[in-house]
PDB file of C-alpha atoms and ligand atoms in Angstrom:
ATOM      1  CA  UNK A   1      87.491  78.191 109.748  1.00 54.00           C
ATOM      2  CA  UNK A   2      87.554  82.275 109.863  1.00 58.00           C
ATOM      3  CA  UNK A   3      90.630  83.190 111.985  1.00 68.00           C
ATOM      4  CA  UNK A   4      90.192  86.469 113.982  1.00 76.00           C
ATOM      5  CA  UNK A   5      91.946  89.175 111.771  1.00 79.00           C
ATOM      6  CA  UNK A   6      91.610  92.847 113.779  1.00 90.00           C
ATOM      7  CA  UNK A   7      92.206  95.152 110.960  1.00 96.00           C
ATOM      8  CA  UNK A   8      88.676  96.011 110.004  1.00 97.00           C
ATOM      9  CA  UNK A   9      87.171  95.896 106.478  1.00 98.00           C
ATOM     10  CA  UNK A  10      84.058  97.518 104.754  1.00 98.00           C
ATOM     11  CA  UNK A  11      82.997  95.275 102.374  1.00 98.00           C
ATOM     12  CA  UNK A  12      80.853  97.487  99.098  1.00 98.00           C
ATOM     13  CA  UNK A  13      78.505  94.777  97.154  1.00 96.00           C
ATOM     14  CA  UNK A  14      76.148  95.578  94.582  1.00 93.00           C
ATOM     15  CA  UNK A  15      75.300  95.886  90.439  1.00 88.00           C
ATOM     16  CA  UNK A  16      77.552  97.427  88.491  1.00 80.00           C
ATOM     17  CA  UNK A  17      76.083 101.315  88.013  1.00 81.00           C
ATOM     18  CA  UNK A  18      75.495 101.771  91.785  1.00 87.00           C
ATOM     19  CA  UNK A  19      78.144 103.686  92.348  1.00 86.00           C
ATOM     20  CA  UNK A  20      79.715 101.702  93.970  1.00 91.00           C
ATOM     21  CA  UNK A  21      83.451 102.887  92.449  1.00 91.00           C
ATOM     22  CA  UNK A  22      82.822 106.061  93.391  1.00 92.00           C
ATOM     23  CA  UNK A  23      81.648 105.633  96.948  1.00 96.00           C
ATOM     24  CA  UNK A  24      84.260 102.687  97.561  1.00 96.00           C
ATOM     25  CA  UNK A  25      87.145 105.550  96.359  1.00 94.00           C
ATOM     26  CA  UNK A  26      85.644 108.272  98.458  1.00 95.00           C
ATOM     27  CA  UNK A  27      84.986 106.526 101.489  1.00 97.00           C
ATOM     28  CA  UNK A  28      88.703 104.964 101.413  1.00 96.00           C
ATOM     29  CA  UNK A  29      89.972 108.203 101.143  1.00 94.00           C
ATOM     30  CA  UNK A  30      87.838 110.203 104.390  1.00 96.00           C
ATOM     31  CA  UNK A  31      88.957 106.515 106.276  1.00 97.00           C
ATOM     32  CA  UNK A  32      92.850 106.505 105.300  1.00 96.00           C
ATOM     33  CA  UNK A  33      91.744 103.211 104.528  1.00 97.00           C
ATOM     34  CA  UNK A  34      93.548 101.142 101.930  1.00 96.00           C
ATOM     35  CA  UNK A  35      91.139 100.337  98.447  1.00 96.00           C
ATOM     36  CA  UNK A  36      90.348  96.823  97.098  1.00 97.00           C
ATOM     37  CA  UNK A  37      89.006  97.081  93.808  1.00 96.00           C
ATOM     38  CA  UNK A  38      88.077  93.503  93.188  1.00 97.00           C
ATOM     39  CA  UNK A  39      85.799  94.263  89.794  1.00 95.00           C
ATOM     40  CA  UNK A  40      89.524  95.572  88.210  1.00 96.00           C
ATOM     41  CA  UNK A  41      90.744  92.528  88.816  1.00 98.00           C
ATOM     42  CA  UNK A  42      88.471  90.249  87.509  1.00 97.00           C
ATOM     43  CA  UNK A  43      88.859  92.897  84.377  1.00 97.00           C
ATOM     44  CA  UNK A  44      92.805  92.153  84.213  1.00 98.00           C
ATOM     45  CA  UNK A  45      91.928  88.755  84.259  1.00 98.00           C
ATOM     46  CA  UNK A  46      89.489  88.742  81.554  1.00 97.00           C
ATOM     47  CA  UNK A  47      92.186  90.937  79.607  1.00 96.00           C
ATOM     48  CA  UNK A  48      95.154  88.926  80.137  1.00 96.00           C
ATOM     49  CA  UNK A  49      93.388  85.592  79.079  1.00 96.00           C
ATOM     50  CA  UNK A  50      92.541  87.503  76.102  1.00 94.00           C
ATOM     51  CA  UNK A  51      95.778  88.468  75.416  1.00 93.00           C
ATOM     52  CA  UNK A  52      96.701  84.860  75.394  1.00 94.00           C
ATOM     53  CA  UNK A  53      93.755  83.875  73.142  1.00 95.00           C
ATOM     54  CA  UNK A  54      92.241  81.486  75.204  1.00 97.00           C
ATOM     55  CA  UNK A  55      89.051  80.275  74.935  1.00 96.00           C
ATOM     56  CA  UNK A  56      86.657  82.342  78.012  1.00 96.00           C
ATOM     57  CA  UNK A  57      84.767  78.684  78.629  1.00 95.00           C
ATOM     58  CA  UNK A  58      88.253  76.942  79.214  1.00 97.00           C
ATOM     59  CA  UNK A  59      88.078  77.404  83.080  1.00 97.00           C
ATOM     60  CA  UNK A  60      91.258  75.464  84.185  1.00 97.00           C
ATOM     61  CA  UNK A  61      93.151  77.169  81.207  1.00 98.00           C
ATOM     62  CA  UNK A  62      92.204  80.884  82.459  1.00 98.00           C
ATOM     63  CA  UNK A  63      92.081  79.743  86.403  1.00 98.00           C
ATOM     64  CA  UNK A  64      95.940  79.074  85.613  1.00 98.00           C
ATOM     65  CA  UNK A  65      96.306  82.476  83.251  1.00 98.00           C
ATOM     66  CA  UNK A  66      94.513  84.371  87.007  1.00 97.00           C
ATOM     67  CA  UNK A  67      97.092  82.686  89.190  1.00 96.00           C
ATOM     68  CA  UNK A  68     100.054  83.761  87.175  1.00 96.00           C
ATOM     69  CA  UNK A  69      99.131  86.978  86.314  1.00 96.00           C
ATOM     70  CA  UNK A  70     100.745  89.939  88.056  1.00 96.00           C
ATOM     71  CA  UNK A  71      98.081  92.809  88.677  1.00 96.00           C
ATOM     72  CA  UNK A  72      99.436  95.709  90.652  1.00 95.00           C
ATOM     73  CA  UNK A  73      97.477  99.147  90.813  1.00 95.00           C
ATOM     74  CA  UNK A  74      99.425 101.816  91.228  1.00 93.00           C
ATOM     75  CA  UNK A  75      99.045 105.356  92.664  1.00 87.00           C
ATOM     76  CA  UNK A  76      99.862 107.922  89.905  1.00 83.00           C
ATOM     77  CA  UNK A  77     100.569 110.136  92.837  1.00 82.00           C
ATOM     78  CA  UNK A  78      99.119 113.542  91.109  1.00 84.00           C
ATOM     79  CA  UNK A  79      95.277 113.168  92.258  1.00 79.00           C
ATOM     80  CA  UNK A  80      94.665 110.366  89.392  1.00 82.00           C
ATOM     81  CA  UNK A  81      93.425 107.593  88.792  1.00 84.00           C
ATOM     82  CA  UNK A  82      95.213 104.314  90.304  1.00 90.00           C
ATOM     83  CA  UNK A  83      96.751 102.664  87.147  1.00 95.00           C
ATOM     84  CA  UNK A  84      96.016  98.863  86.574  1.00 97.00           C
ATOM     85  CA  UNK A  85      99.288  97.234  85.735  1.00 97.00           C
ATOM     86  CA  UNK A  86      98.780  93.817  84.075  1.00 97.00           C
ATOM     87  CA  UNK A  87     102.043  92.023  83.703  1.00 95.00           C
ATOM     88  CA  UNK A  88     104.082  94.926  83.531  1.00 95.00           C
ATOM     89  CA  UNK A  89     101.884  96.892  81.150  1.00 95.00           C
ATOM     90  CA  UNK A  90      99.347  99.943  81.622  1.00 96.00           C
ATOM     91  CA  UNK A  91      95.449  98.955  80.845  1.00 97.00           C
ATOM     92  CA  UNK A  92      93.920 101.170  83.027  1.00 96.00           C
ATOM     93  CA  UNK A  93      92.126 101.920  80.081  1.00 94.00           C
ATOM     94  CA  UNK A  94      91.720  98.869  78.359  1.00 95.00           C
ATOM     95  CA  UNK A  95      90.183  97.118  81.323  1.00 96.00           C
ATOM     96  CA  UNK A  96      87.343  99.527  81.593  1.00 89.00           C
ATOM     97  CA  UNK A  97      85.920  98.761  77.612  1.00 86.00           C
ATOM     98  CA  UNK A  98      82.514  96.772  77.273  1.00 79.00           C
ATOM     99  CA  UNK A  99      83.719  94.498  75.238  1.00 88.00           C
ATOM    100  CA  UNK A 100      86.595  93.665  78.801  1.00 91.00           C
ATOM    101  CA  UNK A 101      83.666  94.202  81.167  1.00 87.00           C
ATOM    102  CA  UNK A 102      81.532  91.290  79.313  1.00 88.00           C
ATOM    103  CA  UNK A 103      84.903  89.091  79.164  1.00 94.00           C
ATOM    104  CA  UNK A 104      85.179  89.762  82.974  1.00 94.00           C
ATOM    105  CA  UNK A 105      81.594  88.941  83.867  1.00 87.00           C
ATOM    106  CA  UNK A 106      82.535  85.321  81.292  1.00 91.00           C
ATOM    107  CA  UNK A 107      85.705  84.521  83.653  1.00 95.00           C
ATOM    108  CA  UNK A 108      84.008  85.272  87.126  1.00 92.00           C
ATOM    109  CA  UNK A 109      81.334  82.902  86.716  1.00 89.00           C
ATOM    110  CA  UNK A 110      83.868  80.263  86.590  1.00 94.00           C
ATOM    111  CA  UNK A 111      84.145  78.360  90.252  1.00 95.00           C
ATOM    112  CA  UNK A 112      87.958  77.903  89.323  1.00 96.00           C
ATOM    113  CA  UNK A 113      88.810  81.345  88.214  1.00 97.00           C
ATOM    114  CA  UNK A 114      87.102  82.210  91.607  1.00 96.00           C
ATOM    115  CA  UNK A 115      88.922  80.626  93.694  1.00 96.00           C
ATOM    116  CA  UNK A 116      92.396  81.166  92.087  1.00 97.00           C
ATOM    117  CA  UNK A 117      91.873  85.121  93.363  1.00 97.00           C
ATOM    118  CA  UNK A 118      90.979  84.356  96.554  1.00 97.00           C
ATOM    119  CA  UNK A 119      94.763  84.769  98.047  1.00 96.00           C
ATOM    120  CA  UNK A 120      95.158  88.151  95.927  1.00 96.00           C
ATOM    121  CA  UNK A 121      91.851  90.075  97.245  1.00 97.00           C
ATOM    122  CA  UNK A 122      92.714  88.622 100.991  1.00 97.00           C
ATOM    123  CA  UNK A 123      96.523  90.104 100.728  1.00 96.00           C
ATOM    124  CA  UNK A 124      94.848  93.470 100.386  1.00 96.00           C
ATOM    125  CA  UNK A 125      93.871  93.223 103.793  1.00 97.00           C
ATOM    126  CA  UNK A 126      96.289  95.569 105.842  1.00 96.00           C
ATOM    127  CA  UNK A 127      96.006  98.445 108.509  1.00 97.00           C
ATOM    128  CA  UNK A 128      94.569 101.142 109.297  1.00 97.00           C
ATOM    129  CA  UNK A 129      91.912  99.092 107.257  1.00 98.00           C
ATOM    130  CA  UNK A 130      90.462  98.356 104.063  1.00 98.00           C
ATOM    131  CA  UNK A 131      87.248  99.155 101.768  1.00 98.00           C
ATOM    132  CA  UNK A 132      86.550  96.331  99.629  1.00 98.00           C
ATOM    133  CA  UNK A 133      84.413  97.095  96.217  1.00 97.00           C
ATOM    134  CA  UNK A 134      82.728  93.942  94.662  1.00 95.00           C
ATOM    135  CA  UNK A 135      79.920  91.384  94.430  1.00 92.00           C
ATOM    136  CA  UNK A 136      81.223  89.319  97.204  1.00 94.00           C
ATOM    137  CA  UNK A 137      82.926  90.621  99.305  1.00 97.00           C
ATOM    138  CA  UNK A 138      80.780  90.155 102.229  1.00 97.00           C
ATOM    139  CA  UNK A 139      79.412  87.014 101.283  1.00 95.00           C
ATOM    140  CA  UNK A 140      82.380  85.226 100.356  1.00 95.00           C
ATOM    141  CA  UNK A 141      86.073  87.243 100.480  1.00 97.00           C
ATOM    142  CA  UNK A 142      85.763  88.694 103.858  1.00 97.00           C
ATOM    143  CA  UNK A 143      82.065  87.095 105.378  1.00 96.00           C
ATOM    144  CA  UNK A 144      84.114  88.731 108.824  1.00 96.00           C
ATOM    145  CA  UNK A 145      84.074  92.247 107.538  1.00 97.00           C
ATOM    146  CA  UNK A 146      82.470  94.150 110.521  1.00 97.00           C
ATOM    147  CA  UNK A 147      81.132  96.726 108.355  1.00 98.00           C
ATOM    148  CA  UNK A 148      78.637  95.611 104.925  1.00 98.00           C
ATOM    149  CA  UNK A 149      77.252  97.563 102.505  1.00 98.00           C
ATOM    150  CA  UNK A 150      74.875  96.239  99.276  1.00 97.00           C
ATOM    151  CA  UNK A 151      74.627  99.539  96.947  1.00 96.00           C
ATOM    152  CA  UNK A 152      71.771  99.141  94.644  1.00 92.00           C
ATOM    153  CA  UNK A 153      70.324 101.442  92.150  1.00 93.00           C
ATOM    154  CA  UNK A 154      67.637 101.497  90.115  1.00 92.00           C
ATOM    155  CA  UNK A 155      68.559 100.007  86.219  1.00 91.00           C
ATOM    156  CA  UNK A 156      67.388 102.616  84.485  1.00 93.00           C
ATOM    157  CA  UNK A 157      69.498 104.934  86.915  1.00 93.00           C
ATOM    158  CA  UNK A 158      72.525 102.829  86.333  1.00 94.00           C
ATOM    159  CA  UNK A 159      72.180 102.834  82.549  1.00 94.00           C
ATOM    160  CA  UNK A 160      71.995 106.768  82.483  1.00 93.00           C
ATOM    161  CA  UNK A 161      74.833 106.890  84.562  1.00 89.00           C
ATOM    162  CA  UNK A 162      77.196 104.849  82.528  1.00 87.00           C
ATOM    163  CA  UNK A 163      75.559 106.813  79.184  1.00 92.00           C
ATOM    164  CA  UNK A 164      76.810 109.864  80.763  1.00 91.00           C
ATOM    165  CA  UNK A 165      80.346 108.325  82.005  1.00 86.00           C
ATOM    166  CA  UNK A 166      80.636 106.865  77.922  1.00 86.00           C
ATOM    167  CA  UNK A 167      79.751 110.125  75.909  1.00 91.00           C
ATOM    168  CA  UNK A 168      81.868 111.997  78.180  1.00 91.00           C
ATOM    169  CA  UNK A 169      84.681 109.632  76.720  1.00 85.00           C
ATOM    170  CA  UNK A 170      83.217 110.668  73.429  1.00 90.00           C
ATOM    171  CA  UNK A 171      82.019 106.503  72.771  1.00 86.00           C
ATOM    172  CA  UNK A 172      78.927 105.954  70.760  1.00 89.00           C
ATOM    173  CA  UNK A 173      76.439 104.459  72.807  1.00 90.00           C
ATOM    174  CA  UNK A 174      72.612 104.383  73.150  1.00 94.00           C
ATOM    175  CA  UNK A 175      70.343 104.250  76.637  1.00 95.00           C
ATOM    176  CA  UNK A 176      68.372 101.488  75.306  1.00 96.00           C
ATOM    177  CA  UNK A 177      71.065  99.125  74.443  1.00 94.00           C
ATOM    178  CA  UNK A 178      73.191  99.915  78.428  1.00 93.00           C
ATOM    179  CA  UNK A 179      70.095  99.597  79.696  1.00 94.00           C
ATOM    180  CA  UNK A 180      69.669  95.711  77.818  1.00 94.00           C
ATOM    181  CA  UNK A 181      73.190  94.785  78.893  1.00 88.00           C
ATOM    182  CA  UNK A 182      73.007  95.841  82.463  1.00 89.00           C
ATOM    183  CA  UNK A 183      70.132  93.757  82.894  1.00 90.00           C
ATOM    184  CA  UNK A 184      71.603  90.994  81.005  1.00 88.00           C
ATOM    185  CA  UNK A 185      74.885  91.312  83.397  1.00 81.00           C
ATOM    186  CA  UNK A 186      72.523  91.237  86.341  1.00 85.00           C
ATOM    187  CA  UNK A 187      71.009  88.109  85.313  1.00 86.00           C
ATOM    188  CA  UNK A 188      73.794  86.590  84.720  1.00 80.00           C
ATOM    189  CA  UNK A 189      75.975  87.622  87.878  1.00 78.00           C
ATOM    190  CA  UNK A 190      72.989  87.047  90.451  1.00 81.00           C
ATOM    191  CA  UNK A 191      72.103  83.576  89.089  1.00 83.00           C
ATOM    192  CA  UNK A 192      75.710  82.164  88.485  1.00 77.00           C
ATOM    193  CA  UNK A 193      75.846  79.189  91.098  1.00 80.00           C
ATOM    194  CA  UNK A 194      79.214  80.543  92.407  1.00 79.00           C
ATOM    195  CA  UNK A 195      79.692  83.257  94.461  1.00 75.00           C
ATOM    196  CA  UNK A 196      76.009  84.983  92.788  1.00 79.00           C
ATOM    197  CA  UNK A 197      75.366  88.506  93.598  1.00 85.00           C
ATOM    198  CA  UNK A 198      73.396  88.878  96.900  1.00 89.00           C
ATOM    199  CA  UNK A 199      73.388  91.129  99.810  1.00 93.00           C
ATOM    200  CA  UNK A 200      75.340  89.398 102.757  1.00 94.00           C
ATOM    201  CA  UNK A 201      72.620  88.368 105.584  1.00 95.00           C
ATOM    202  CA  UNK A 202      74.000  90.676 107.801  1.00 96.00           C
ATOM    203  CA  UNK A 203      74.773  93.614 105.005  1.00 97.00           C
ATOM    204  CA  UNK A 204      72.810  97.195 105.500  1.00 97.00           C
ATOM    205  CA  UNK A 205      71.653  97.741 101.725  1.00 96.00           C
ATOM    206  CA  UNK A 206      71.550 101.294 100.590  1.00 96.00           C
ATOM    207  CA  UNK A 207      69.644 102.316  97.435  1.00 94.00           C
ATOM    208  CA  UNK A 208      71.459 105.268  95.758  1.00 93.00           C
ATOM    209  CA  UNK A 209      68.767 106.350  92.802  1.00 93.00           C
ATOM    210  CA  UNK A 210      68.105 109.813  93.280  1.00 91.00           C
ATOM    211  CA  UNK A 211      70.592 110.275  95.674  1.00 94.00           C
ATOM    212  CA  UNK A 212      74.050 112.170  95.364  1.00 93.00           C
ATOM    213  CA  UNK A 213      77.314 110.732  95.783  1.00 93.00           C
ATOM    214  CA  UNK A 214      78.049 113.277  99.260  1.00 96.00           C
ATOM    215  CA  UNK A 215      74.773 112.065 100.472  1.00 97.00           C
ATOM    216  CA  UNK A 216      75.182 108.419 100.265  1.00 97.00           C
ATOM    217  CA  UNK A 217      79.421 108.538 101.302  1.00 97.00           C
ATOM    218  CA  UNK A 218      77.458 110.163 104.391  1.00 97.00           C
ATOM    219  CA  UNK A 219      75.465 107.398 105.067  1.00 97.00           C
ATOM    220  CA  UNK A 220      78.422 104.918 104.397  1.00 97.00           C
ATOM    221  CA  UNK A 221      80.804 107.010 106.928  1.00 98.00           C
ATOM    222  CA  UNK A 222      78.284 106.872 109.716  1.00 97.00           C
ATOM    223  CA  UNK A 223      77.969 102.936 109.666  1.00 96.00           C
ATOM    224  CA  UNK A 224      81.629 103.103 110.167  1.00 95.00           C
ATOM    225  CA  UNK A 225      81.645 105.474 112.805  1.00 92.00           C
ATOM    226  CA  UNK A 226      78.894 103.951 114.662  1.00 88.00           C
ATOM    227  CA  UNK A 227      80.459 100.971 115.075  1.00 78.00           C
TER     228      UNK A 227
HETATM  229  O1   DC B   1      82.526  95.964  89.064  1.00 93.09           O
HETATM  230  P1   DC B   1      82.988  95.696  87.638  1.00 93.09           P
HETATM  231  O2   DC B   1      81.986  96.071  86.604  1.00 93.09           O
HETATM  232  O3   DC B   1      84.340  96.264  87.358  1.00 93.09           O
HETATM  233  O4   DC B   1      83.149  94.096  87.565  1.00 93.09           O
HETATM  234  C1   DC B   1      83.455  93.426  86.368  1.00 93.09           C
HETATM  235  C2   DC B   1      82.842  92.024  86.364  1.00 93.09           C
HETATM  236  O5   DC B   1      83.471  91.211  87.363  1.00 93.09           O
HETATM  237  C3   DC B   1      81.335  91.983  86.649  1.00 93.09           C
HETATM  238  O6   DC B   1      80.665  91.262  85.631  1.00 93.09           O
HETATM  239  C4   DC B   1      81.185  91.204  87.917  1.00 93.09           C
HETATM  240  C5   DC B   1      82.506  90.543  88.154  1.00 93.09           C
HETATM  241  N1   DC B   1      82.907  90.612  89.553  1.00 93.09           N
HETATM  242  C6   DC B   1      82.676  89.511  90.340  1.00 93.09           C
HETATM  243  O7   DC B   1      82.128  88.524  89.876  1.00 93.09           O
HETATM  244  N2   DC B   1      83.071  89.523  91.645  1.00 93.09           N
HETATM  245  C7   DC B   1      83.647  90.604  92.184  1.00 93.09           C
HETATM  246  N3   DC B   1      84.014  90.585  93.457  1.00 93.09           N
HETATM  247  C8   DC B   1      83.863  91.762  91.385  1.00 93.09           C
HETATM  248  C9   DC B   1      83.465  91.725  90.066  1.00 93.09           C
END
C-alpha cells in the first residue's frame, strides 16, 4: 500500500546517454529541489562489492555488501561536482569508469540487490521536493511521483555523447565500440525481469536527439509548472 506522502517528486527514467544527468542536475537546481542520483548508487554498490572481491553473480553476498554500505554525496560547495563518498572514501571518480558502469548494470539486475536500496533512494525524499534520476523511478521507487519523465535518445546520439564526455577526459575510446556497449546495456537493463527499463504508464517521454540541454530542461520545467 502507497501512503500519501505530499512532498512532490519528478521522477527522470531513461537509457543511459539521454541526458538524463544533466537535465536531472539542472532541473533540481531552477526547482530548489533536492537530487536523487540513483544510477551513482548502484555504481557505489558495484564498487564496494568489488572492493571486497566478491563474486558480481553472488546476489545475497552483494545484497548484504548494498545494505551495509554507507554512500553519502556530498556538496563540494564551490559550484562542483557532488562527491560520492563510499564508506568514508572519495570515488567520485572511480564510480564513473566503464569497467564500474558494467559492474553496476551486473548488481542491478539482481532482485535482491534491488530491493536492499529501496529504503536509501526513499530517504531522499524530503521538502521543498525531489528530482529523482534512474530507470525506475516511476515505475517502481516512487510509482506516486506526480510528475514522470522517460528521456530517450537516439543510440547513436548517446554514443557520440559519451565519446565526447571520454576524450574530453583524455580516455581512449572508439564510436563503434560505445555505440556496441550501449546497446548491449540496453538489452540487458530493459529485459532484466526486475525492475526492466520502461516508461511508467503514466510517464510523458521526451526524446532529446537533436535537441539542446536549455531546450529540453524547458520542456521538463513546464510539466512541473503546469501541474
Ligand atoms: O545511470 P547510470 O549509468 O549511472 O547507471 C548505472 C547502472 O545502474 C545502469 O546499468 C543501470 C543501473 N540502474 C538501475 O538499474 N536502476 C536505477 N534506478 C539506476 C541505475
Amino acid at each position: 500500500m502507497t501512503t500519501f506522502d505530499p512532498v512532490p517528486v519528478l521522477t527522470l527514467d531513461g537509457p543511459s546517454g539521454s541526458g538524463k544527468g544533466t537535465i536531472a542536475r539542472a532541473v533540481a537546481d531552477r526547482l530548489g529541489w533536492h537530487l536523487l542520483d540513483s544510477g551513482a548508487i548502484y555504481r557505489a554498490v558495484g564498487y564496494a562489492a568489488g572492493l571486497r572481491d566478491l563474486d558480481l553473480d553472488d546476489a545475497e553476498a552483494v545484497a548484504r555488501c548494498a545494505a551495509e554500505t554507507r554512500i553519502e554525496f556530498r556538496d563540494p560547495g564551490d559550484g562542483g561536482d557532488t562527491r560520492v563518498v563510499i564508506d568514508g572514501i572519495d570515488a567520485t571518480d572511480a564510480i564513473r569508469t566503464e569497467t564500474a558502469g558494467a559492474a553496476a548494470s551486473a548488481i542491478a539486475a539482481l532482485p535482491e540487490v534491488r530491493k536492499a536500496l529501496v529504503d536509501k533512494q526513499l530517504a531522499f525524499r524530503a521538502a521543498p521536493g525531489l528530482v529523482a534520476d534512474g530507470r525506475d523511478m516511476g515505475t517502481v521507487i516512487f510509482p506516486d511521483a506526480p510528475f514522470k519523465v522517460f528521456l530517450t535518445a537516439s543510440p547513436a546520439e548517446r554514443a557520440e555523447r559519451r565519446y565526447k564526455q571520454l576524450k574530453a577526459k583524455g580516455l581512449d575510446v572508439t564510436l563503434a565500440s560505445l555505440l556496441h556497449e550501449i546497446e548491449l546495456r540496453d538489452a540487458r537493463d530493459a529485459s532484466r525481469t526486475v525492475a526492466p527499463l520502461r516508461a511508467a504508464a503514466d510517464a510523458v517521454v521526451i526524446d532529446s536527439s537533436g535537441r539542446s540541454i536549455a531546450a529540453v530542461v524547458d520542456a521538463v520545467l513546464a510539466l512541473v509548472h503546469k501541474g
